[in-house]
PDB file of C-alpha atoms and ligand atoms in Angstrom:
ATOM      1  CA  MET A   1      -0.017   0.058  -0.064  1.00  0.00           C
ATOM      2  CA  LYS A   2       1.786   3.229  -1.254  1.00  0.00           C
ATOM      3  CA  THR A   3      -1.042   5.503  -0.233  1.00  0.00           C
ATOM      4  CA  PHE A   4      -3.786   5.364   2.216  1.00  0.00           C
ATOM      5  CA  PHE A   5      -6.398   7.781   1.023  1.00  0.00           C
ATOM      6  CA  HIS A   6      -9.602   5.742  -0.133  1.00  0.00           C
ATOM      7  CA  ALA A   7     -11.499   2.819   1.239  1.00  0.00           C
ATOM      8  CA  SER A   8     -10.200   0.910  -1.887  1.00  0.00           C
ATOM      9  CA  ASP A   9      -6.450   1.170  -0.611  1.00  0.00           C
ATOM     10  CA  ILE A  10      -7.154  -1.177   2.328  1.00  0.00           C
ATOM     11  CA  GLY A  11      -8.406  -3.772  -0.184  1.00  0.00           C
ATOM     12  CA  ASN A  12     -10.802  -6.541   1.226  1.00  0.00           C
ATOM     13  CA  ILE A  13     -12.680  -4.783   3.991  1.00  0.00           C
ATOM     14  CA  ALA A  14     -13.516  -7.875   5.864  1.00  0.00           C
ATOM     15  CA  LYS A  15      -9.844  -8.949   5.739  1.00  0.00           C
ATOM     16  CA  ALA A  16      -8.912  -5.382   6.991  1.00  0.00           C
ATOM     17  CA  ILE A  17     -11.365  -5.697   9.974  1.00  0.00           C
ATOM     18  CA  GLU A  18     -10.253  -9.162  10.939  1.00  0.00           C
ATOM     19  CA  GLU A  19      -6.648  -7.614  10.896  1.00  0.00           C
ATOM     20  CA  ALA A  20      -7.761  -4.733  13.075  1.00  0.00           C
ATOM     21  CA  LYS A  21      -8.990  -7.275  15.513  1.00  0.00           C
ATOM     22  CA  GLN A  22      -5.586  -9.041  15.668  1.00  0.00           C
ATOM     23  CA  VAL A  23      -3.793  -5.915  16.197  1.00  0.00           C
ATOM     24  CA  LYS A  24      -6.116  -4.661  19.000  1.00  0.00           C
ATOM     25  CA  ALA A  25      -5.906  -7.976  20.762  1.00  0.00           C
ATOM     26  CA  ASP A  26      -2.057  -7.976  20.589  1.00  0.00           C
ATOM     27  CA  PRO A  27      -0.667  -4.583  19.613  1.00  0.00           C
ATOM     28  CA  PHE A  28       2.848  -5.105  20.330  1.00  0.00           C
ATOM     29  CA  ALA A  29       3.133  -8.399  18.236  1.00  0.00           C
ATOM     30  CA  TRP A  30       4.697  -6.602  15.309  1.00  0.00           C
ATOM     31  CA  LYS A  31       7.132  -4.498  17.258  1.00  0.00           C
ATOM     32  CA  SER A  32      10.176  -5.640  15.245  1.00  0.00           C
ATOM     33  CA  LEU A  33       8.414  -4.479  11.920  1.00  0.00           C
ATOM     34  CA  GLY A  34       9.309  -0.934  12.655  1.00  0.00           C
ATOM     35  CA  THR A  35      12.828  -1.108  13.880  1.00  0.00           C
ATOM     36  CA  ASN A  36      14.912   1.599  12.497  1.00  0.00           C
ATOM     37  CA  LYS A  37      11.976   2.945  10.645  1.00  0.00           C
ATOM     38  CA  THR A  38      10.625   6.554  10.907  1.00  0.00           C
ATOM     39  CA  ILE A  39       7.207   7.975  10.412  1.00  0.00           C
ATOM     40  CA  MET A  40       7.131  11.672   9.685  1.00  0.00           C
ATOM     41  CA  ILE A  41       3.632  13.054  10.914  1.00  0.00           C
ATOM     42  CA  VAL A  42       3.085  16.448   9.314  1.00  0.00           C
ATOM     43  CA  PHE A  43       0.310  18.899  10.478  1.00  0.00           C
ATOM     44  CA  PHE A  44      -0.817  21.887   8.571  1.00  0.00           C
ATOM     45  CA  ASN A  45      -3.758  22.057  11.088  1.00  0.00           C
ATOM     46  CA  SER A  46      -4.624  21.491  14.638  1.00  0.00           C
ATOM     47  CA  SER A  47      -5.252  17.996  15.999  1.00  0.00           C
ATOM     48  CA  LEU A  48      -5.727  15.925  19.223  1.00  0.00           C
ATOM     49  CA  ARG A  49      -6.627  12.450  18.402  1.00  0.00           C
ATOM     50  CA  THR A  50      -4.747  12.039  15.087  1.00  0.00           C
ATOM     51  CA  ARG A  51      -1.499  13.584  16.518  1.00  0.00           C
ATOM     52  CA  LEU A  52      -1.686  11.141  19.465  1.00  0.00           C
ATOM     53  CA  SER A  53      -3.105   8.020  17.915  1.00  0.00           C
ATOM     54  CA  THR A  54      -0.689   8.017  15.083  1.00  0.00           C
ATOM     55  CA  GLN A  55       2.329   8.462  17.317  1.00  0.00           C
ATOM     56  CA  LYS A  56       0.957   5.537  19.487  1.00  0.00           C
ATOM     57  CA  ALA A  57       0.241   3.283  16.611  1.00  0.00           C
ATOM     58  CA  ALA A  58       4.025   3.868  15.358  1.00  0.00           C
ATOM     59  CA  LEU A  59       5.292   3.226  18.904  1.00  0.00           C
ATOM     60  CA  ASN A  60       3.449   0.108  19.052  1.00  0.00           C
ATOM     61  CA  LEU A  61       5.084  -1.189  15.825  1.00  0.00           C
ATOM     62  CA  GLY A  62       8.555  -0.176  17.008  1.00  0.00           C
ATOM     63  CA  MET A  63       8.685   2.918  14.633  1.00  0.00           C
ATOM     64  CA  SER A  64      10.070   6.297  15.610  1.00  0.00           C
ATOM     65  CA  PRO A  65       7.457   8.978  15.108  1.00  0.00           C
ATOM     66  CA  ILE A  66       8.529  12.682  14.440  1.00  0.00           C
ATOM     67  CA  VAL A  67       5.917  15.331  14.346  1.00  0.00           C
ATOM     68  CA  LEU A  68       6.273  18.589  12.373  1.00  0.00           C
ATOM     69  CA  ASN A  69       3.789  21.532  12.758  1.00  0.00           C
ATOM     70  CA  ILE A  70       3.975  23.371   9.524  1.00  0.00           C
ATOM     71  CA  GLY A  71       4.530  27.099  10.202  1.00  0.00           C
ATOM     72  CA  GLN A  72       5.085  26.610  13.810  1.00  0.00           C
ATOM     73  CA  ASP A  73       8.073  24.279  14.034  1.00  0.00           C
ATOM     74  CA  SER A  74       9.179  24.891  10.338  1.00  0.00           C
ATOM     75  CA  TRP A  75       9.114  27.818   7.849  1.00  0.00           C
ATOM     76  CA  LYS A  76       5.673  28.685   6.425  1.00  0.00           C
ATOM     77  CA  LEU A  77       5.346  26.715   3.184  1.00  0.00           C
ATOM     78  CA  GLU A  78       4.038  27.871  -0.205  1.00  0.00           C
ATOM     79  CA  THR A  79       1.670  25.341  -1.663  1.00  0.00           C
ATOM     80  CA  GLU A  80       0.893  27.078  -5.050  1.00  0.00           C
ATOM     81  CA  LEU A  81       3.017  26.214  -8.015  1.00  0.00           C
ATOM     82  CA  GLY A  82       4.277  29.176 -10.288  1.00  0.00           C
ATOM     83  CA  VAL A  83       3.592  32.034  -7.814  1.00  0.00           C
ATOM     84  CA  VAL A  84       6.228  34.888  -7.025  1.00  0.00           C
ATOM     85  CA  MET A  85       7.073  33.798  -3.375  1.00  0.00           C
ATOM     86  CA  ASP A  86       6.979  37.463  -2.055  1.00  0.00           C
ATOM     87  CA  SER A  87       4.665  36.680   0.805  1.00  0.00           C
ATOM     88  CA  ASP A  88       5.464  35.539   4.495  1.00  0.00           C
ATOM     89  CA  LYS A  89       5.920  31.949   3.123  1.00  0.00           C
ATOM     90  CA  SER A  90       9.851  31.186   3.034  1.00  0.00           C
ATOM     91  CA  GLU A  91       9.906  27.818   1.434  1.00  0.00           C
ATOM     92  CA  HIS A  92       7.905  25.807  -1.253  1.00  0.00           C
ATOM     93  CA  LEU A  93       6.494  22.436  -0.826  1.00  0.00           C
ATOM     94  CA  ARG A  94       8.582  21.330  -3.901  1.00  0.00           C
ATOM     95  CA  GLU A  95      11.731  21.521  -1.800  1.00  0.00           C
ATOM     96  CA  ALA A  96      10.338  20.715   1.589  1.00  0.00           C
ATOM     97  CA  ILE A  97       8.675  17.570   0.650  1.00  0.00           C
ATOM     98  CA  PRO A  98      11.651  15.660  -0.794  1.00  0.00           C
ATOM     99  CA  VAL A  99      13.616  16.941   2.034  1.00  0.00           C
ATOM    100  CA  ILE A 100      10.991  15.546   4.526  1.00  0.00           C
ATOM    101  CA  GLY A 101      10.948  12.403   2.409  1.00  0.00           C
ATOM    102  CA  SER A 102      14.788  11.835   2.743  1.00  0.00           C
ATOM    103  CA  TYR A 103      14.445  11.802   6.499  1.00  0.00           C
ATOM    104  CA  CYS A 104      11.774   9.065   6.933  1.00  0.00           C
ATOM    105  CA  ASP A 105      10.057   5.772   5.673  1.00  0.00           C
ATOM    106  CA  ILE A 106       6.370   6.853   5.858  1.00  0.00           C
ATOM    107  CA  ILE A 107       4.810  10.320   5.925  1.00  0.00           C
ATOM    108  CA  GLY A 108       1.372  11.119   7.452  1.00  0.00           C
ATOM    109  CA  VAL A 109      -0.211  14.392   6.393  1.00  0.00           C
ATOM    110  CA  ARG A 110      -2.921  16.587   7.844  1.00  0.00           C
ATOM    111  CA  SER A 111      -3.914  19.312   5.372  1.00  0.00           C
ATOM    112  CA  PHE A 112      -7.457  20.514   5.504  1.00  0.00           C
ATOM    113  CA  SER A 113      -9.460  21.912   2.694  1.00  0.00           C
ATOM    114  CA  GLY A 114      -9.456  25.739   2.461  1.00  0.00           C
ATOM    115  CA  LEU A 115     -13.092  25.753   1.523  1.00  0.00           C
ATOM    116  CA  LYS A 116     -12.645  28.598  -1.007  1.00  0.00           C
ATOM    117  CA  ASP A 117     -11.466  26.999  -4.281  1.00  0.00           C
ATOM    118  CA  ARG A 118     -13.556  23.581  -4.812  1.00  0.00           C
ATOM    119  CA  GLU A 119     -11.158  22.419  -7.732  1.00  0.00           C
ATOM    120  CA  TYR A 120      -7.997  23.018  -5.518  1.00  0.00           C
ATOM    121  CA  ASP A 121      -9.509  21.009  -2.636  1.00  0.00           C
ATOM    122  CA  TYR A 122     -11.123  18.229  -4.597  1.00  0.00           C
ATOM    123  CA  ASN A 123      -7.889  17.673  -6.652  1.00  0.00           C
ATOM    124  CA  GLU A 124      -6.261  17.130  -3.148  1.00  0.00           C
ATOM    125  CA  THR A 125      -3.494  19.609  -4.236  1.00  0.00           C
ATOM    126  CA  ILE A 126      -1.243  19.354  -1.329  1.00  0.00           C
ATOM    127  CA  LEU A 127      -1.600  15.708  -0.528  1.00  0.00           C
ATOM    128  CA  ARG A 128      -0.911  14.859  -4.118  1.00  0.00           C
ATOM    129  CA  GLN A 129       2.402  16.716  -3.965  1.00  0.00           C
ATOM    130  CA  PHE A 130       3.486  14.650  -1.045  1.00  0.00           C
ATOM    131  CA  ILE A 131       2.677  11.621  -3.185  1.00  0.00           C
ATOM    132  CA  GLU A 132       4.550  13.027  -6.186  1.00  0.00           C
ATOM    133  CA  TYR A 133       7.621  14.460  -4.582  1.00  0.00           C
ATOM    134  CA  SER A 134       8.262  12.355  -1.248  1.00  0.00           C
ATOM    135  CA  GLY A 135       9.129   9.001  -2.819  1.00  0.00           C
ATOM    136  CA  LYS A 136       7.578   7.463   0.325  1.00  0.00           C
ATOM    137  CA  PRO A 137       4.211   5.902   1.117  1.00  0.00           C
ATOM    138  CA  VAL A 138       1.793   8.641   2.247  1.00  0.00           C
ATOM    139  CA  ILE A 139      -1.234   8.534   4.672  1.00  0.00           C
ATOM    140  CA  SER A 140      -4.043  11.127   4.723  1.00  0.00           C
ATOM    141  CA  LEU A 141      -4.402  12.123   8.225  1.00  0.00           C
ATOM    142  CA  GLU A 142      -7.507  14.222   7.080  1.00  0.00           C
ATOM    143  CA  SER A 143      -6.765  15.973   3.826  1.00  0.00           C
ATOM    144  CA  ALA A 144      -9.028  18.356   1.853  1.00  0.00           C
ATOM    145  CA  THR A 145     -11.552  15.579   0.932  1.00  0.00           C
ATOM    146  CA  VAL A 146     -11.001  12.546   3.073  1.00  0.00           C
ATOM    147  CA  HIS A 147     -10.194  11.181   6.533  1.00  0.00           C
ATOM    148  CA  PRO A 148      -9.644   7.494   6.050  1.00  0.00           C
ATOM    149  CA  CYS A 149      -8.092   6.652   9.384  1.00  0.00           C
ATOM    150  CA  GLN A 150     -11.290   8.047  11.030  1.00  0.00           C
ATOM    151  CA  ALA A 151     -13.640   6.186   8.857  1.00  0.00           C
ATOM    152  CA  PHE A 152     -11.726   2.923   9.307  1.00  0.00           C
ATOM    153  CA  ALA A 153     -11.725   3.403  13.094  1.00  0.00           C
ATOM    154  CA  ASP A 154     -15.549   4.135  12.806  1.00  0.00           C
ATOM    155  CA  LEU A 155     -16.159   0.994  10.854  1.00  0.00           C
ATOM    156  CA  ILE A 156     -14.072  -1.146  13.417  1.00  0.00           C
ATOM    157  CA  THR A 157     -16.297   0.370  16.169  1.00  0.00           C
ATOM    158  CA  ILE A 158     -19.395  -0.424  14.438  1.00  0.00           C
ATOM    159  CA  GLU A 159     -18.212  -4.112  13.917  1.00  0.00           C
ATOM    160  CA  GLU A 160     -17.547  -4.372  17.554  1.00  0.00           C
ATOM    161  CA  HIS A 161     -20.929  -2.989  18.549  1.00  0.00           C
ATOM    162  CA  LYS A 162     -23.347  -4.176  16.057  1.00  0.00           C
ATOM    163  CA  LYS A 163     -26.202  -6.677  17.357  1.00  0.00           C
ATOM    164  CA  THR A 164     -27.264  -7.613  13.753  1.00  0.00           C
ATOM    165  CA  ALA A 165     -25.430  -8.893  10.730  1.00  0.00           C
ATOM    166  CA  ARG A 166     -26.340  -5.825   8.683  1.00  0.00           C
ATOM    167  CA  PRO A 167     -27.165  -2.860  10.948  1.00  0.00           C
ATOM    168  CA  LYS A 168     -28.751   0.359   9.715  1.00  0.00           C
ATOM    169  CA  VAL A 169     -26.287   3.213  10.000  1.00  0.00           C
ATOM    170  CA  VAL A 170     -27.564   6.806   9.611  1.00  0.00           C
ATOM    171  CA  MET A 171     -25.132   9.739   9.101  1.00  0.00           C
ATOM    172  CA  THR A 172     -26.843  12.998   9.852  1.00  0.00           C
ATOM    173  CA  TRP A 173     -25.794  16.484   9.337  1.00  0.00           C
ATOM    174  CA  ALA A 174     -26.027  18.648  12.545  1.00  0.00           C
ATOM    175  CA  PRO A 175     -25.699  22.464  13.005  1.00  0.00           C
ATOM    176  CA  HIS A 176     -22.283  24.204  13.674  1.00  0.00           C
ATOM    177  CA  PRO A 177     -21.113  27.713  14.045  1.00  0.00           C
ATOM    178  CA  LYS A 178     -18.105  27.468  11.727  1.00  0.00           C
ATOM    179  CA  ALA A 179     -17.882  26.202   8.193  1.00  0.00           C
ATOM    180  CA  LEU A 180     -16.215  22.728   8.324  1.00  0.00           C
ATOM    181  CA  PRO A 181     -14.773  20.589   5.827  1.00  0.00           C
ATOM    182  CA  GLN A 182     -16.399  17.612   4.034  1.00  0.00           C
ATOM    183  CA  ALA A 183     -13.550  15.134   4.767  1.00  0.00           C
ATOM    184  CA  VAL A 184     -15.027  13.170   7.451  1.00  0.00           C
ATOM    185  CA  PRO A 185     -18.562  12.595   5.881  1.00  0.00           C
ATOM    186  CA  ASN A 186     -17.016  11.871   2.421  1.00  0.00           C
ATOM    187  CA  SER A 187     -14.844   9.129   4.036  1.00  0.00           C
ATOM    188  CA  PHE A 188     -17.585   7.773   6.270  1.00  0.00           C
ATOM    189  CA  ALA A 189     -19.762   7.366   3.241  1.00  0.00           C
ATOM    190  CA  GLU A 190     -17.254   5.731   1.148  1.00  0.00           C
ATOM    191  CA  TRP A 191     -16.305   3.187   3.897  1.00  0.00           C
ATOM    192  CA  MET A 192     -19.985   2.461   4.738  1.00  0.00           C
ATOM    193  CA  ASN A 193     -20.787   1.968   1.113  1.00  0.00           C
ATOM    194  CA  ALA A 194     -17.869  -0.693   1.005  1.00  0.00           C
ATOM    195  CA  ALA A 195     -19.062  -2.229   4.218  1.00  0.00           C
ATOM    196  CA  ASP A 196     -21.950  -4.589   4.866  1.00  0.00           C
ATOM    197  CA  VAL A 197     -24.398  -2.115   6.402  1.00  0.00           C
ATOM    198  CA  ASP A 198     -27.684  -0.487   5.524  1.00  0.00           C
ATOM    199  CA  PHE A 199     -26.528   3.050   4.881  1.00  0.00           C
ATOM    200  CA  VAL A 200     -28.752   6.355   4.977  1.00  0.00           C
ATOM    201  CA  ILE A 201     -27.483   9.888   4.673  1.00  0.00           C
ATOM    202  CA  THR A 202     -29.707  12.808   5.917  1.00  0.00           C
ATOM    203  CA  HIS A 203     -29.022  16.573   5.705  1.00  0.00           C
ATOM    204  CA  PRO A 204     -30.741  19.795   4.709  1.00  0.00           C
ATOM    205  CA  GLU A 205     -31.120  20.456   0.948  1.00  0.00           C
ATOM    206  CA  GLY A 206     -27.995  21.961  -0.518  1.00  0.00           C
ATOM    207  CA  TYR A 207     -25.794  19.782   1.659  1.00  0.00           C
ATOM    208  CA  GLU A 208     -25.571  16.971  -0.948  1.00  0.00           C
ATOM    209  CA  LEU A 209     -21.945  15.360  -0.791  1.00  0.00           C
ATOM    210  CA  ASP A 210     -19.981  14.700  -3.718  1.00  0.00           C
ATOM    211  CA  PRO A 211     -21.324  11.342  -5.373  1.00  0.00           C
ATOM    212  CA  ARG A 212     -18.028  10.037  -5.910  1.00  0.00           C
ATOM    213  CA  PHE A 213     -18.062   9.320  -2.121  1.00  0.00           C
ATOM    214  CA  THR A 214     -21.793   8.767  -1.557  1.00  0.00           C
ATOM    215  CA  GLY A 215     -22.380   6.403  -4.481  1.00  0.00           C
ATOM    216  CA  ASN A 216     -25.670   4.707  -4.194  1.00  0.00           C
ATOM    217  CA  ALA A 217     -26.251   5.641  -0.586  1.00  0.00           C
ATOM    218  CA  GLN A 218     -29.812   6.489   0.230  1.00  0.00           C
ATOM    219  CA  ILE A 219     -30.325  10.162   0.901  1.00  0.00           C
ATOM    220  CA  GLU A 220     -33.372  11.177   3.039  1.00  0.00           C
ATOM    221  CA  TYR A 221     -33.990  14.986   3.445  1.00  0.00           C
ATOM    222  CA  ASN A 222     -36.348  14.188   6.559  1.00  0.00           C
ATOM    223  CA  GLN A 223     -33.917  13.524   9.485  1.00  0.00           C
ATOM    224  CA  MET A 224     -36.672  11.836  11.747  1.00  0.00           C
ATOM    225  CA  LYS A 225     -37.632   9.436   8.960  1.00  0.00           C
ATOM    226  CA  ALA A 226     -34.056   8.664   8.272  1.00  0.00           C
ATOM    227  CA  LEU A 227     -33.447   7.913  11.885  1.00  0.00           C
ATOM    228  CA  GLU A 228     -36.245   5.500  12.314  1.00  0.00           C
ATOM    229  CA  GLY A 229     -34.868   2.055  13.310  1.00  0.00           C
ATOM    230  CA  ALA A 230     -31.220   3.093  13.248  1.00  0.00           C
ATOM    231  CA  ASP A 231     -28.770   0.989  15.063  1.00  0.00           C
ATOM    232  CA  PHE A 232     -26.027   3.572  14.716  1.00  0.00           C
ATOM    233  CA  VAL A 233     -26.353   7.361  14.506  1.00  0.00           C
ATOM    234  CA  TYR A 234     -23.227   9.130  13.180  1.00  0.00           C
ATOM    235  CA  ALA A 235     -23.521  12.830  13.631  1.00  0.00           C
ATOM    236  CA  LYS A 236     -21.189  15.409  11.746  1.00  0.00           C
ATOM    237  CA  ASN A 237     -21.428  18.899  10.408  1.00  0.00           C
ATOM    238  CA  TRP A 238     -20.178  19.878   7.055  1.00  0.00           C
ATOM    239  CA  SER A 239     -20.221  22.943   4.944  1.00  0.00           C
ATOM    240  CA  CYS A 240     -21.947  23.118   1.544  1.00  0.00           C
ATOM    241  CA  PRO A 241     -20.035  20.847  -0.746  1.00  0.00           C
ATOM    242  CA  GLY A 242     -21.200  22.894  -3.819  1.00  0.00           C
ATOM    243  CA  VAL A 243     -22.382  19.932  -5.777  1.00  0.00           C
ATOM    244  CA  LYS A 244     -25.608  21.585  -6.798  1.00  0.00           C
ATOM    245  CA  ASP A 245     -24.159  25.102  -6.776  1.00  0.00           C
ATOM    246  CA  PRO A 246     -20.495  25.465  -6.816  1.00  0.00           C
ATOM    247  CA  SER A 247     -20.758  29.297  -6.033  1.00  0.00           C
ATOM    248  CA  LYS A 248     -21.893  28.049  -2.605  1.00  0.00           C
ATOM    249  CA  TYR A 249     -18.886  25.805  -1.759  1.00  0.00           C
ATOM    250  CA  GLY A 250     -17.817  26.019   1.558  1.00  0.00           C
ATOM    251  CA  SER A 251     -20.536  28.265   2.872  1.00  0.00           C
ATOM    252  CA  ILE A 252     -23.084  27.590   5.776  1.00  0.00           C
ATOM    253  CA  LEU A 253     -26.457  27.092   4.290  1.00  0.00           C
ATOM    254  CA  SER A 254     -28.268  26.300   7.765  1.00  0.00           C
ATOM    255  CA  LYS A 255     -27.782  26.470  11.472  1.00  0.00           C
ATOM    256  CA  ASP A 256     -31.173  24.937  12.192  1.00  0.00           C
ATOM    257  CA  MET A 257     -30.871  23.617  15.832  1.00  0.00           C
ATOM    258  CA  GLY A 258     -33.764  21.324  15.135  1.00  0.00           C
ATOM    259  CA  TRP A 259     -30.902  19.036  13.496  1.00  0.00           C
ATOM    260  CA  THR A 260     -29.052  18.603  16.796  1.00  0.00           C
ATOM    261  CA  VAL A 261     -28.985  14.986  17.871  1.00  0.00           C
ATOM    262  CA  ASP A 262     -31.105  14.934  21.192  1.00  0.00           C
ATOM    263  CA  ALA A 263     -33.143  12.433  23.066  1.00  0.00           C
ATOM    264  CA  ALA A 264     -36.197  13.065  20.946  1.00  0.00           C
ATOM    265  CA  HIS A 265     -34.155  12.110  17.861  1.00  0.00           C
ATOM    266  CA  MET A 266     -32.598   8.949  19.677  1.00  0.00           C
ATOM    267  CA  ALA A 267     -36.086   7.840  20.661  1.00  0.00           C
ATOM    268  CA  VAL A 268     -37.080   6.862  17.090  1.00  0.00           C
ATOM    269  CA  THR A 269     -33.940   4.611  16.562  1.00  0.00           C
ATOM    270  CA  ASN A 270     -33.422   1.022  17.431  1.00  0.00           C
ATOM    271  CA  ASN A 271     -31.858   2.140  20.779  1.00  0.00           C
ATOM    272  CA  ALA A 272     -29.016   3.203  18.526  1.00  0.00           C
ATOM    273  CA  PHE A 273     -25.474   3.804  19.235  1.00  0.00           C
ATOM    274  CA  PHE A 274     -24.294   7.525  19.036  1.00  0.00           C
ATOM    275  CA  MET A 275     -21.023   8.139  17.052  1.00  0.00           C
ATOM    276  CA  HIS A 276     -18.987  11.328  16.295  1.00  0.00           C
ATOM    277  CA  CYS A 277     -15.417  11.555  15.203  1.00  0.00           C
ATOM    278  CA  LEU A 278     -14.716  14.428  17.819  1.00  0.00           C
ATOM    279  CA  PRO A 279     -13.971  17.329  18.520  1.00  0.00           C
ATOM    280  CA  VAL A 280     -17.654  17.860  19.052  1.00  0.00           C
ATOM    281  CA  ARG A 281     -19.659  21.169  19.958  1.00  0.00           C
ATOM    282  CA  ARG A 282     -21.903  19.797  22.818  1.00  0.00           C
ATOM    283  CA  ASN A 283     -25.580  21.113  22.440  1.00  0.00           C
ATOM    284  CA  MET A 284     -24.843  22.185  18.854  1.00  0.00           C
ATOM    285  CA  ILE A 285     -24.102  18.726  17.275  1.00  0.00           C
ATOM    286  CA  VAL A 286     -25.494  16.643  20.119  1.00  0.00           C
ATOM    287  CA  SER A 287     -27.219  17.197  23.394  1.00  0.00           C
ATOM    288  CA  ASP A 288     -25.185  16.487  26.591  1.00  0.00           C
ATOM    289  CA  GLU A 289     -27.961  13.917  27.326  1.00  0.00           C
ATOM    290  CA  VAL A 290     -26.981  11.763  24.287  1.00  0.00           C
ATOM    291  CA  ILE A 291     -23.168  11.990  24.296  1.00  0.00           C
ATOM    292  CA  ASP A 292     -23.246  11.355  28.157  1.00  0.00           C
ATOM    293  CA  SER A 293     -25.491   8.216  27.762  1.00  0.00           C
ATOM    294  CA  PRO A 294     -24.497   4.733  27.732  1.00  0.00           C
ATOM    295  CA  GLN A 295     -25.182   4.431  23.991  1.00  0.00           C
ATOM    296  CA  SER A 296     -22.396   6.878  23.271  1.00  0.00           C
ATOM    297  CA  LEU A 297     -19.308   5.422  21.559  1.00  0.00           C
ATOM    298  CA  VAL A 298     -17.331   8.474  21.126  1.00  0.00           C
ATOM    299  CA  ILE A 299     -14.410   7.347  23.459  1.00  0.00           C
ATOM    300  CA  PRO A 300     -14.003   3.932  22.011  1.00  0.00           C
ATOM    301  CA  GLU A 301     -14.272   5.367  18.543  1.00  0.00           C
ATOM    302  CA  ALA A 302     -11.414   7.594  19.291  1.00  0.00           C
ATOM    303  CA  ALA A 303      -9.435   4.701  20.997  1.00  0.00           C
ATOM    304  CA  ASN A 304      -9.859   2.700  17.814  1.00  0.00           C
ATOM    305  CA  ARG A 305      -7.793   5.299  15.917  1.00  0.00           C
ATOM    306  CA  VAL A 306      -4.747   3.630  17.008  1.00  0.00           C
ATOM    307  CA  VAL A 307      -5.872   0.507  15.775  1.00  0.00           C
ATOM    308  CA  SER A 308      -6.835   1.789  12.413  1.00  0.00           C
ATOM    309  CA  ALA A 309      -3.508   3.637  11.863  1.00  0.00           C
ATOM    310  CA  GLN A 310      -1.562   0.659  13.247  1.00  0.00           C
ATOM    311  CA  VAL A 311      -3.283  -1.741  10.473  1.00  0.00           C
ATOM    312  CA  VAL A 312      -2.289   0.828   7.680  1.00  0.00           C
ATOM    313  CA  MET A 313       1.327   1.398   8.946  1.00  0.00           C
ATOM    314  CA  LYS A 314       1.648  -2.388   9.534  1.00  0.00           C
ATOM    315  CA  ARG A 315       0.808  -3.059   5.861  1.00  0.00           C
ATOM    316  CA  MET A 316       3.244  -0.460   4.745  1.00  0.00           C
ATOM    317  CA  LEU A 317       5.963  -1.758   6.693  1.00  0.00           C
ATOM    318  CA  GLU A 318       5.291  -5.330   5.667  1.00  0.00           C
ATOM    319  CA  GLU A 319       5.710  -4.291   1.982  1.00  0.00           C
ATOM    320  CA  MET A 320       9.198  -2.835   2.746  1.00  0.00           C
ATOM    321  CA  LEU A 321      10.335  -6.108   4.014  1.00  0.00           C
TER     322      LEU A 321
HETATM  323  N1  LIG B   1     -11.141  13.147  14.755  1.00  0.00           N
HETATM  324  C1  LIG B   1     -10.223  13.709  14.555  1.00  0.00           C
HETATM  325  O1  LIG B   1      -9.389  13.548  13.522  1.00  0.00           O
HETATM  326  O2  LIG B   1      -9.731  14.402  15.727  1.00  0.00           O
HETATM  327  P1  LIG B   1      -8.462  15.442  15.547  1.00  0.00           P
HETATM  328  O3  LIG B   1      -8.724  16.638  14.671  1.00  0.00           O
HETATM  329  O4  LIG B   1      -8.277  15.851  17.015  1.00  0.00           O
HETATM  330  O5  LIG B   1      -7.177  14.725  15.259  1.00  0.00           O
END
């Protein structure tokens, strides 16, 4: 596996889940795989879970993780090609990436969408430069359009808690004060489509996600109807993906607090588990009552970020043997 970007990169999903179970049961069993190997974990944006879980997964595999916060630990980097570099950005990605690549064996990159230029974001302009210029395997740690380590951890969590062979999983949009990227819902949709679940997406009109990620998933604009009989409720905010109207890309179309997942929403489900990738805005995305309930999986979901990252790095290391 040279890149971890899409669900298809992991190959057979059932096999990946089985491997995740093995890794979780015995996390140090592959400690020798990473001996004398280094992962560079590059952040253009803030993080709590990704920053810690990726390092922990690397340590479990015997690797040395190095974290680089671009613009804080390093020079500010220019990401656009062909520009006159007369701004505060002192170095170009074109030099920085091969330099970073020369110091490590695997690179993980967090680079959020700017939510201004849909084409720039949806071409994964930054991540693709890492793939092209580093010469090393590259993991998206939430890039402009995808967050595969999160979606894989979400799927592992669903597998661990499901009570029926094919559970109903509902991803619901929920309100947020700031415009957020579509990476998490894009990847969640992509991974749920690849998994053996009955998947439904619900959001206000105008928030349609890119069909490259949603595929044939059922879209239901009536949130309560969508939630009926759900086994898992996955809440997330995202800004306008600009699918129907590109001029609205990245904008907030609604702050309707009627979409906040509360006890009334959970009451129509099949005693569903509640999921969110975190960080979460309490009483915007989800009520205190729901996130603090025994049905909330937000902490085990975050803990599984170590497992998903470890499976991905393990596979990359095995290919280096
Ligand atoms: N879910 C997630 O990626 O969390 P962080 O942004 O804190 O890494």
